Short mmCIF file of C-alpha atoms and ligand atoms in Angstrom, two decimals:
data_model
loop_
_atom_site.label_atom_id
_atom_site.label_comp_id
_atom_site.label_asym_id
_atom_site.label_seq_id
_atom_site.Cartn_x
_atom_site.Cartn_y
_atom_site.Cartn_z
CA MET A 1043 60.40 -164.28 128.84
CA VAL A 1044 58.97 -168.35 127.97
CA SER A 1045 58.96 -168.73 124.20
CA THR A 1046 58.89 -172.04 121.81
CA LYS A 1047 61.31 -171.87 118.92
CA ASP A 1048 61.79 -174.25 116.05
CA SER A 1049 64.42 -175.11 114.05
CA ARG A 1050 62.55 -175.52 110.98
CA LEU A 1051 61.11 -171.98 108.78
CA VAL A 1052 58.15 -170.84 109.04
CA THR A 1053 56.28 -167.77 107.66
CA LEU A 1054 52.89 -165.73 108.50
CA GLU A 1055 51.47 -167.54 105.79
CA GLU A 1056 52.14 -170.94 106.74
CA TYR A 1057 51.77 -170.10 110.40
CA ILE A 1058 48.21 -168.50 109.86
CA ILE A 1059 46.79 -171.18 107.68
CA GLN A 1060 48.17 -173.89 110.40
CA SER A 1061 46.90 -172.25 112.61
CA GLN A 1062 43.19 -172.10 111.01
CA ASN A 1063 43.59 -176.03 110.27
CA ARG A 1064 42.92 -176.37 113.67
CA PHE A 1065 40.21 -175.23 113.72
CA PRO A 1066 37.15 -177.93 111.20
CA GLY A 1067 35.23 -174.88 111.23
CA ALA A 1068 36.67 -172.32 110.17
CA THR A 1069 35.68 -170.47 107.35
CA GLY A 1070 39.59 -168.93 106.74
CA GLU A 1071 38.24 -165.22 106.53
CA LEU A 1072 40.49 -164.19 109.74
CA SER A 1073 43.43 -165.43 107.67
CA GLN A 1074 42.80 -163.74 105.20
CA LEU A 1075 42.58 -160.78 106.99
CA LEU A 1076 45.61 -161.41 108.62
CA ARG A 1077 47.24 -162.36 105.76
CA ASP A 1078 46.09 -158.42 103.72
CA ILE A 1079 47.30 -156.94 106.88
CA GLY A 1080 50.84 -158.82 106.48
CA LEU A 1081 51.17 -158.03 103.65
CA ALA A 1082 50.49 -154.30 104.03
CA ALA A 1083 53.33 -154.32 106.69
CA LYS A 1084 55.60 -155.72 104.03
CA ILE A 1085 54.82 -152.84 101.92
CA ILE A 1086 54.96 -149.91 105.04
CA SER A 1087 58.63 -151.45 106.44
CA ARG A 1088 59.90 -151.24 102.53
CA GLU A 1089 59.10 -147.63 103.12
CA VAL A 1090 59.80 -147.02 106.72
CA ASN A 1091 63.59 -148.22 105.51
CA LYS A 1092 64.18 -145.85 103.01
CA ALA A 1093 62.16 -142.68 104.53
CA GLY A 1094 65.16 -140.51 104.14
CA ILE A 1095 66.78 -141.35 100.79
CA THR A 1096 62.93 -140.75 99.31
CA ASN A 1097 60.82 -137.58 99.80
CA ILE A 1098 57.96 -139.15 101.96
CA LEU A 1099 59.40 -137.87 105.38
CA GLY A 1100 57.71 -134.54 106.94
CA TYR A 1101 54.67 -133.15 106.64
CA ASP A 1102 52.02 -133.27 104.55
CA GLY A 1103 50.82 -129.42 104.91
CA SER A 1104 47.00 -131.35 106.67
CA THR A 1105 46.13 -132.10 110.05
CA ASN A 1106 44.39 -135.32 111.14
CA VAL A 1107 41.38 -135.79 113.18
CA HIS A 1108 43.06 -134.54 116.13
CA GLY A 1109 43.73 -131.49 115.03
CA GLU A 1110 47.55 -133.39 114.49
CA SER A 1111 49.99 -132.70 111.85
CA VAL A 1112 49.94 -135.51 110.01
CA LYS A 1113 53.38 -136.66 108.50
CA LYS A 1114 53.63 -138.47 104.79
CA LEU A 1115 53.85 -141.63 105.51
CA ASP A 1116 51.18 -141.80 108.13
CA LEU A 1117 48.96 -141.26 104.94
CA PHE A 1118 50.89 -143.97 103.57
CA ALA A 1119 49.95 -146.91 105.89
CA ASP A 1120 46.74 -145.56 106.20
CA GLN A 1121 45.80 -146.17 102.51
CA GLN A 1122 48.37 -149.37 102.52
CA LEU A 1123 46.22 -151.07 104.94
CA ILE A 1124 43.07 -149.52 103.82
CA SER A 1125 43.18 -150.67 100.60
CA ALA A 1126 44.58 -154.69 101.83
CA LEU A 1127 41.68 -154.82 103.49
CA ASP A 1128 39.43 -153.42 101.23
CA ARG A 1129 40.70 -155.84 98.49
CA SER A 1130 40.04 -159.10 100.11
CA LEU A 1131 36.00 -158.79 100.70
CA ILE A 1132 35.12 -159.46 104.79
CA THR A 1133 36.19 -156.46 106.08
CA CYS A 1134 32.90 -153.94 106.14
CA MET A 1135 34.65 -151.02 107.96
CA VAL A 1136 37.96 -149.48 109.42
CA ILE A 1137 38.18 -146.54 111.89
CA SER A 1138 42.54 -145.16 111.39
CA GLU A 1139 43.15 -142.54 113.43
CA GLU A 1140 43.76 -140.92 110.21
CA ASN A 1141 39.69 -141.00 109.10
CA ASP A 1142 37.49 -138.47 111.50
CA GLY A 1143 34.48 -141.29 111.13
CA VAL A 1144 34.25 -144.57 109.78
CA VAL A 1145 35.49 -145.80 106.45
CA LYS A 1146 32.92 -147.95 104.73
CA LEU A 1147 34.25 -150.14 102.56
CA GLY A 1148 33.71 -151.78 98.79
CA SER A 1149 31.86 -154.98 101.24
CA LYS A 1150 29.20 -153.65 103.32
CA GLY A 1151 28.16 -157.23 103.82
CA GLY A 1152 32.13 -158.17 104.93
CA LYS A 1153 32.20 -159.99 108.79
CA TYR A 1154 34.81 -157.94 110.50
CA ILE A 1155 35.17 -154.32 111.51
CA VAL A 1156 38.85 -153.20 112.20
CA TYR A 1157 40.35 -150.19 114.00
CA LEU A 1158 43.60 -149.29 112.74
CA ASP A 1159 46.69 -147.00 114.56
CA PRO A 1160 48.45 -146.95 111.32
CA LEU A 1161 51.91 -145.29 112.27
CA ASP A 1162 51.70 -145.41 115.84
CA GLY A 1163 55.02 -142.99 117.54
CA SER A 1164 54.92 -140.21 114.63
CA SER A 1165 57.08 -137.64 115.88
CA ASN A 1166 59.73 -140.13 116.02
CA ILE A 1167 59.71 -141.23 112.26
CA ASP A 1168 61.94 -137.38 111.14
CA VAL A 1169 64.47 -139.14 113.83
CA ASN A 1170 64.42 -142.76 112.96
CA VAL A 1171 63.39 -143.85 115.58
CA SER A 1172 60.99 -147.22 116.10
CA ILE A 1173 57.46 -146.89 114.96
CA GLY A 1174 54.95 -149.11 114.97
CA SER A 1175 51.29 -149.58 113.50
CA ILE A 1176 48.28 -151.47 115.70
CA PHE A 1177 44.90 -153.21 114.06
CA SER A 1178 42.59 -154.23 116.49
CA VAL A 1179 39.52 -156.68 114.79
CA TYR A 1180 36.03 -157.33 115.97
CA MET A 1181 33.16 -159.09 114.29
CA ARG A 1182 30.36 -157.26 113.34
CA GLU A 1183 26.85 -157.25 115.45
CA PRO A 1184 24.22 -158.10 114.18
CA ARG A 1185 26.14 -159.87 111.53
CA PHE A 1186 22.89 -160.15 109.35
CA ASP A 1187 21.98 -156.31 109.03
CA PRO A 1188 22.92 -154.70 106.11
CA THR A 1189 23.50 -151.69 107.58
CA VAL A 1190 27.28 -150.65 108.73
CA ARG A 1191 26.96 -148.60 111.07
CA GLU A 1192 29.23 -146.22 113.71
CA GLU A 1193 27.80 -148.44 116.55
CA ASP A 1194 28.57 -151.47 115.84
CA ALA A 1195 32.20 -150.97 116.35
CA LEU A 1196 31.72 -149.79 119.70
CA GLN A 1197 32.60 -152.30 121.29
CA PRO A 1198 34.90 -153.50 124.09
CA GLY A 1199 38.15 -154.75 123.85
CA VAL A 1200 37.06 -158.72 125.89
CA ARG A 1201 35.26 -158.86 121.87
CA GLN A 1202 38.31 -158.00 119.85
CA VAL A 1203 38.55 -161.53 117.86
CA ALA A 1204 42.19 -161.10 116.93
CA ALA A 1205 44.63 -158.04 117.31
CA GLY A 1206 48.11 -157.16 116.84
CA TYR A 1207 51.37 -154.70 116.00
CA VAL A 1208 53.62 -153.57 113.37
CA LEU A 1209 57.61 -152.62 115.11
CA TYR A 1210 59.53 -150.93 112.23
CA GLY A 1211 62.58 -151.57 114.65
CA SER A 1212 66.09 -152.61 114.27
CA SER A 1213 64.33 -155.55 112.26
CA THR A 1214 60.55 -154.98 112.00
CA ILE A 1215 58.73 -157.56 113.53
CA LEU A 1216 54.45 -158.52 113.70
CA ALA A 1217 52.78 -159.64 116.58
CA TYR A 1218 49.34 -160.95 116.82
CA THR A 1219 46.47 -162.84 119.35
CA THR A 1220 43.88 -164.77 118.19
CA GLY A 1221 43.34 -165.34 121.67
CA LEU A 1222 45.18 -168.21 121.66
CA GLY A 1223 48.42 -166.76 122.92
CA VAL A 1224 50.61 -164.42 120.91
CA SER A 1225 53.09 -165.31 118.48
CA ILE A 1226 55.70 -162.86 116.93
CA PHE A 1227 56.88 -162.95 113.58
CA THR A 1228 60.30 -161.36 111.82
CA LEU A 1229 60.64 -159.96 108.01
CA ASP A 1230 63.52 -161.24 106.24
CA PRO A 1231 63.99 -158.60 103.64
CA SER A 1232 66.37 -161.25 101.95
CA ILE A 1233 62.87 -163.37 101.04
CA GLY A 1234 61.09 -160.54 102.15
CA GLU A 1235 58.68 -163.01 104.34
CA PHE A 1236 56.89 -162.93 108.01
CA ILE A 1237 59.24 -165.28 109.49
CA LEU A 1238 58.22 -167.05 113.30
CA SER A 1239 60.47 -166.05 115.92
CA ASP A 1240 58.52 -166.83 118.56
CA ARG A 1241 55.28 -167.73 119.89
CA GLY A 1242 53.48 -168.81 123.30
CA ILE A 1243 55.29 -165.77 123.86
CA LYS A 1244 55.00 -165.34 128.79
CA MET A 1245 55.86 -161.73 130.36
CA PRO A 1246 57.61 -161.84 133.57
CA GLU A 1247 55.43 -161.17 136.21
CA HIS A 1248 57.54 -158.60 137.85
CA GLY A 1249 59.95 -156.22 135.95
CA ALA A 1250 62.29 -153.86 136.81
CA ILE A 1251 61.53 -150.72 134.28
CA TYR A 1252 59.61 -148.54 133.76
CA SER A 1253 58.35 -146.28 131.83
CA ILE A 1254 56.41 -142.79 131.81
CA ASN A 1255 57.10 -139.68 129.71
CA GLU A 1256 58.47 -138.37 133.65
CA GLY A 1257 58.47 -134.54 132.17
CA SER A 1258 54.64 -134.35 132.68
CA TYR A 1259 55.15 -134.87 136.87
CA ASN A 1260 54.10 -131.72 138.07
CA SER A 1261 50.40 -133.08 137.03
CA TRP A 1262 50.66 -136.69 138.29
CA ASP A 1263 48.57 -137.87 141.11
CA GLU A 1264 50.01 -138.14 144.03
CA GLY A 1265 49.75 -141.82 144.06
CA LEU A 1266 51.87 -142.31 141.69
CA LYS A 1267 54.12 -139.40 141.72
CA LYS A 1268 55.02 -141.53 145.13
CA TYR A 1269 55.48 -144.70 143.10
CA ILE A 1270 57.74 -142.49 140.89
CA LYS A 1271 59.74 -142.31 143.78
CA TYR A 1272 59.09 -145.93 145.18
CA CYS A 1273 60.57 -147.15 141.49
CA GLN A 1274 63.98 -144.67 141.67
CA GLU A 1275 63.82 -145.86 145.65
CA GLU A 1276 67.83 -147.79 146.07
CA ASP A 1277 66.26 -151.78 147.14
CA PRO A 1278 67.99 -154.74 146.19
CA ASP A 1279 65.28 -157.62 147.40
CA THR A 1280 63.03 -155.89 144.58
CA ASN A 1281 65.53 -155.16 142.07
CA ARG A 1282 65.55 -151.55 142.50
CA PRO A 1283 66.26 -149.04 141.40
CA TYR A 1284 63.99 -149.89 138.22
CA SER A 1285 65.68 -148.64 134.51
CA ALA A 1286 64.09 -145.74 133.18
CA ARG A 1287 62.48 -146.04 129.36
CA TYR A 1288 60.07 -144.52 127.74
CA ILE A 1289 60.11 -143.96 123.11
CA GLY A 1290 57.45 -142.46 122.70
CA SER A 1291 56.44 -144.43 120.64
CA MET A 1292 53.90 -147.15 122.49
CA VAL A 1293 54.33 -150.23 120.49
CA ALA A 1294 58.16 -149.96 120.60
CA ASP A 1295 57.77 -149.43 124.87
CA ILE A 1296 54.62 -151.54 125.29
CA HIS A 1297 56.96 -154.62 123.07
CA ARG A 1298 60.06 -154.20 125.18
CA THR A 1299 57.53 -154.31 128.60
CA LEU A 1300 56.22 -157.33 126.43
CA MET A 1301 59.59 -159.21 125.80
CA LYS A 1302 61.81 -157.59 129.59
CA GLY A 1303 58.50 -156.53 131.68
CA GLY A 1304 57.82 -153.97 134.05
CA ILE A 1305 54.23 -151.15 133.56
CA PHE A 1306 54.04 -148.90 130.56
CA ILE A 1307 51.68 -145.53 131.82
CA TYR A 1308 49.96 -143.22 130.27
CA PRO A 1309 48.24 -140.63 133.12
CA HIS A 1310 45.19 -138.69 133.35
CA SER A 1311 46.56 -135.67 133.50
CA LYS A 1312 46.10 -132.01 133.66
CA LYS A 1313 46.81 -131.76 130.37
CA TYR A 1314 45.17 -134.82 129.15
CA PRO A 1315 42.26 -135.48 131.48
CA ASN A 1316 41.09 -138.58 130.50
CA GLY A 1317 44.52 -139.57 129.24
CA LYS A 1318 45.84 -139.42 125.71
CA LEU A 1319 46.19 -142.96 124.25
CA ARG A 1320 43.04 -144.00 121.74
CA LEU A 1321 41.45 -146.82 123.70
CA MET A 1322 40.23 -148.81 120.55
CA TYR A 1323 43.19 -148.70 118.78
CA GLU A 1324 46.54 -148.40 120.75
CA CYS A 1325 45.28 -149.53 124.41
CA ASN A 1326 42.91 -152.52 124.09
CA PRO A 1327 44.65 -153.77 121.52
CA LEU A 1328 48.00 -153.67 122.80
CA SER A 1329 46.31 -155.15 126.49
CA PHE A 1330 44.94 -158.40 124.76
CA ILE A 1331 48.74 -158.66 123.35
CA ILE A 1332 49.69 -157.86 126.94
CA GLU A 1333 46.77 -160.29 129.07
CA GLN A 1334 47.86 -163.18 126.03
CA ALA A 1335 51.42 -162.95 128.11
CA GLY A 1336 50.34 -162.68 131.17
CA GLY A 1337 50.14 -159.27 132.07
CA VAL A 1338 47.56 -157.56 133.27
CA ALA A 1339 46.65 -153.42 131.66
CA THR A 1340 44.10 -151.37 133.40
CA ASP A 1341 42.69 -147.36 133.11
CA GLY A 1342 43.27 -146.76 137.30
CA GLN A 1343 40.17 -148.90 137.52
CA THR A 1344 38.66 -151.07 135.46
CA ARG A 1345 40.26 -154.08 133.13
CA ILE A 1346 41.27 -151.79 129.90
CA MET A 1347 39.77 -154.61 127.54
CA GLU A 1348 35.94 -154.46 130.17
CA LEU A 1349 35.62 -150.39 129.02
CA GLN A 1350 32.23 -149.96 127.33
CA PRO A 1351 33.82 -146.92 124.48
CA LYS A 1352 31.28 -144.66 124.17
CA SER A 1353 32.95 -143.11 120.68
CA ILE A 1354 35.15 -144.61 118.44
CA HIS A 1355 38.46 -141.63 118.95
CA GLU A 1356 37.99 -142.05 122.15
CA GLN A 1357 41.17 -141.58 124.91
CA THR A 1358 41.65 -143.46 128.93
CA PRO A 1359 44.80 -143.70 130.95
CA ILE A 1360 46.74 -147.12 130.94
CA TYR A 1361 48.58 -149.10 133.03
CA ILE A 1362 50.23 -151.74 130.91
CA GLY A 1363 52.41 -154.51 131.96
CA SER A 1364 53.57 -156.89 134.16
CA LYS A 1365 50.68 -158.62 136.95
CA LYS A 1366 52.94 -157.27 140.21
CA ASN A 1367 54.56 -153.95 138.78
CA VAL A 1368 50.91 -153.18 137.98
CA GLN A 1369 49.43 -154.23 141.57
CA THR A 1370 51.42 -152.75 142.77
CA VAL A 1371 51.20 -148.69 140.69
CA MET A 1372 47.49 -149.61 142.05
CA GLU A 1373 48.15 -149.58 145.90
CA PHE A 1374 49.87 -146.79 145.69
CA LEU A 1375 46.65 -144.88 143.44
CA GLU A 1376 44.41 -146.15 146.55
CA GLU A 1377 45.78 -144.68 149.11
CA HIS A 1378 47.09 -141.33 147.72
CA ALA A 1379 43.23 -141.15 146.99
CA THR A 1380 41.93 -142.20 150.63
CA VAL A 1381 44.27 -139.64 152.12
CA GLU A 1382 43.31 -136.55 149.49
CA GLN A 1383 39.28 -137.45 149.50
P1 AFP B 2086 53.07 -139.26 117.72
O1 AFP B 2086 51.73 -140.68 116.83
O2 AFP B 2086 52.02 -138.19 117.87
O3 AFP B 2086 54.21 -140.08 118.00
O4 AFP B 2086 51.78 -139.54 119.43
C1 AFP B 2086 52.70 -141.25 120.41
C2 AFP B 2086 51.45 -141.41 120.83
O5 AFP B 2086 50.59 -141.63 119.91
C3 AFP B 2086 51.98 -143.34 121.69
O6 AFP B 2086 52.60 -143.82 120.77
C4 AFP B 2086 53.41 -142.51 122.73
O7 AFP B 2086 53.28 -143.65 123.88
C5 AFP B 2086 52.64 -141.35 123.00
O8 AFP B 2086 51.67 -140.70 122.20
C6 AFP B 2086 53.71 -140.36 123.83
O9 AFP B 2086 53.22 -139.12 124.02
P2 AFP B 2086 53.89 -137.70 124.46
O10 AFP B 2086 54.40 -137.57 123.47
O11 AFP B 2086 52.85 -137.55 125.29
O12 AFP B 2086 54.85 -138.70 125.92
#
């Protein structure tokens, strides 16, 4: 991982304003939106950190749009992010994992559409394992149509104007991109500010870590089974066997992949014929980050960010990470797809 470090402390707010000043015509609205997300992230981080000592852990008794039990912290995170975005009147609608349809905000004329996974990896909350929030921002098209419709949100990932995540781990970090590289900020709880910790991140072209839920091995395609066996074989020239790491929070697994290289896979399987992970608020934003750092992301055939979404909650298989690792797994899939035909 290559990064540029600066000895002077730069806060998220300062950094966003400095970045905006490089574009003389910028209205400042996207900057404001990113600051709103930063503020909500601090509030969520505070609640996540004290979750064990408040009464907020556990289920709230309802189920979300995917039929999963909703945990109290998921709802809290959802509310914080949506109300932060609503306050500044620049977002017209939000699509969140926690809400069935689109959530239309007060500003019907707002020019941004935001996708959210307010608390990804929530099954890890009760066991104190890292979780995260993911966001993905699109410009509304056509810009001056006063009607806000769900179809306006069905844009491919290549049209994202910004995306990022907050990881509530051993420290809380916020990573984002607007298409000009990836910047990472670490929350200093003593002053309540996100401080720039890395920018211009470049991930390794090849990494020695693979990340997949191996419990589903029996329901994978032959090519994927063979690839995972390849990862486990001994070959010092290619650093094999690779290490297996799987947290079960996509944000945390992708953050490790970004920093150390390697590959994260959530394939289609008998249980999840279209994959499990959500295209619009998990795969697209994390693919934007990984691509900006020099990595790649595909569904096995098509670049993730070029997939045309048909619905706001759609799922996709994903192979994401260092360029060479993803190339190799694609070779295995192609070879065995031909054999199976
Ligand atoms: P939860 O938010 O329900 O815990 O799901 C997390 C997640 O969407 C993603 O963050 C993980 O990578 C993936 O699911 C884990 O899924 P498996 O438990 O099937 O491995």
